[in-house]
mmCIF file of C-alpha atoms in Angstrom:
data_model
loop_
_atom_site.group_PDB
_atom_site.id
_atom_site.type_symbol
_atom_site.label_atom_id
_atom_site.label_comp_id
_atom_site.label_asym_id
_atom_site.label_seq_id
_atom_site.Cartn_x
_atom_site.Cartn_y
_atom_site.Cartn_z
ATOM 1 C CA MET A 1 10.447 26.364 82.527
ATOM 2 C CA ALA A 2 9.408 23.261 80.525
ATOM 3 C CA THR A 3 11.644 20.346 80.325
ATOM 4 C CA GLU A 4 11.890 17.882 77.418
ATOM 5 C CA THR A 5 13.798 14.583 76.767
ATOM 6 C CA VAL A 6 16.210 14.982 73.769
ATOM 7 C CA SER A 7 17.852 11.964 72.130
ATOM 8 C CA VAL A 8 21.615 12.527 71.292
ATOM 9 C CA HIS A 9 23.881 10.282 69.484
ATOM 10 C CA ILE A 10 27.497 10.035 70.869
ATOM 11 C CA LEU A 11 30.092 7.624 69.609
ATOM 12 C CA GLY A 12 27.528 5.025 68.233
ATOM 13 C CA LYS A 13 25.344 5.084 71.213
ATOM 14 C CA ASP A 14 22.046 6.980 71.834
ATOM 15 C CA TYR A 15 21.273 8.941 74.996
ATOM 16 C CA GLN A 16 18.141 10.326 76.331
ATOM 17 C CA VAL A 17 18.948 13.699 78.197
ATOM 18 C CA ALA A 18 16.452 15.994 79.990
ATOM 19 C CA CYS A 19 16.855 19.635 79.332
ATOM 20 C CA PRO A 20 14.882 22.800 79.240
ATOM 21 C CA GLU A 21 13.186 23.304 75.751
ATOM 22 C CA GLU A 22 15.080 26.712 75.286
ATOM 23 C CA GLU A 23 18.518 24.754 75.773
ATOM 24 C CA ARG A 24 17.625 21.895 73.214
ATOM 25 C CA SER A 25 19.635 23.355 70.343
ATOM 26 C CA SER A 26 22.747 24.156 72.702
ATOM 27 C CA LEU A 27 22.604 20.478 73.887
ATOM 28 C CA VAL A 28 22.311 19.012 70.557
ATOM 29 C CA ALA A 29 25.293 21.146 69.183
ATOM 30 C CA ALA A 30 27.468 20.121 72.358
ATOM 31 C CA ALA A 31 26.610 16.463 71.789
ATOM 32 C CA ALA A 32 27.577 16.774 68.153
ATOM 33 C CA GLU A 33 30.778 18.398 69.153
ATOM 34 C CA LEU A 34 31.658 15.751 71.741
ATOM 35 C CA ASP A 35 30.891 12.940 69.224
ATOM 36 C CA ARG A 36 33.276 14.568 66.817
ATOM 37 C CA ARG A 37 36.008 14.803 69.237
ATOM 38 C CA MET A 38 35.611 11.390 70.590
ATOM 39 C CA LYS A 39 35.650 10.130 66.962
ATOM 40 C CA VAL A 40 38.918 11.940 66.169
ATOM 41 C CA ILE A 41 40.638 10.531 69.596
ATOM 42 C CA ARG A 42 39.325 7.056 68.694
ATOM 43 C CA GLN A 43 40.574 7.235 65.152
ATOM 44 C CA SER A 44 44.078 8.426 66.404
ATOM 45 C CA GLY A 45 44.463 4.844 67.792
ATOM 46 C CA SER A 46 46.314 6.020 70.771
ATOM 47 C CA VAL A 47 43.495 5.864 73.335
ATOM 48 C CA ILE A 48 41.503 2.611 73.715
ATOM 49 C CA GLY A 49 38.212 2.040 75.264
ATOM 50 C CA VAL A 50 35.072 4.323 75.339
ATOM 51 C CA GLU A 51 35.610 5.455 78.999
ATOM 52 C CA ARG A 52 39.102 6.647 78.203
ATOM 53 C CA ILE A 53 38.223 8.366 75.065
ATOM 54 C CA ALA A 54 35.471 10.217 77.013
ATOM 55 C CA VAL A 55 37.786 11.403 79.757
ATOM 56 C CA MET A 56 40.421 12.550 77.082
ATOM 57 C CA ALA A 57 37.559 14.443 75.248
ATOM 58 C CA ALA A 58 36.544 15.980 78.536
ATOM 59 C CA LEU A 59 40.084 16.986 79.554
ATOM 60 C CA ASN A 60 40.508 18.578 76.082
ATOM 61 C CA LEU A 61 37.494 20.478 76.420
ATOM 62 C CA ALA A 62 38.136 21.542 79.960
ATOM 63 C CA HIS A 63 41.545 22.732 79.073
ATOM 64 C CA GLU A 64 40.178 24.871 76.182
ATOM 65 C CA VAL A 65 37.539 26.477 78.610
ATOM 66 C CA ILE A 66 40.251 27.355 80.974
ATOM 67 C CA ASP A 67 42.452 28.872 78.227
ATOM 68 C CA LEU A 68 39.535 30.934 77.253
ATOM 69 C CA SER A 69 39.223 32.006 80.803
ATOM 70 C CA LEU A 70 35.677 31.070 81.023
ATOM 71 C CA ILE A 71 36.173 29.315 84.477
#
């Protein structure tokens, strides 16, 4: 399983992430969804700070996964 480094852009910053080649498109889609959700939270004005925004986005995603019974 070959690994490649993928560049993703989340909330104004670029991140280099290693992943298997066959998972590249899923990683890029996940990063785009996370970026979208973090922007919505930031634009709401109710959460300040990138770390807090990231935690809120992660909690929202985890809640949705649990509701879908995927865990």
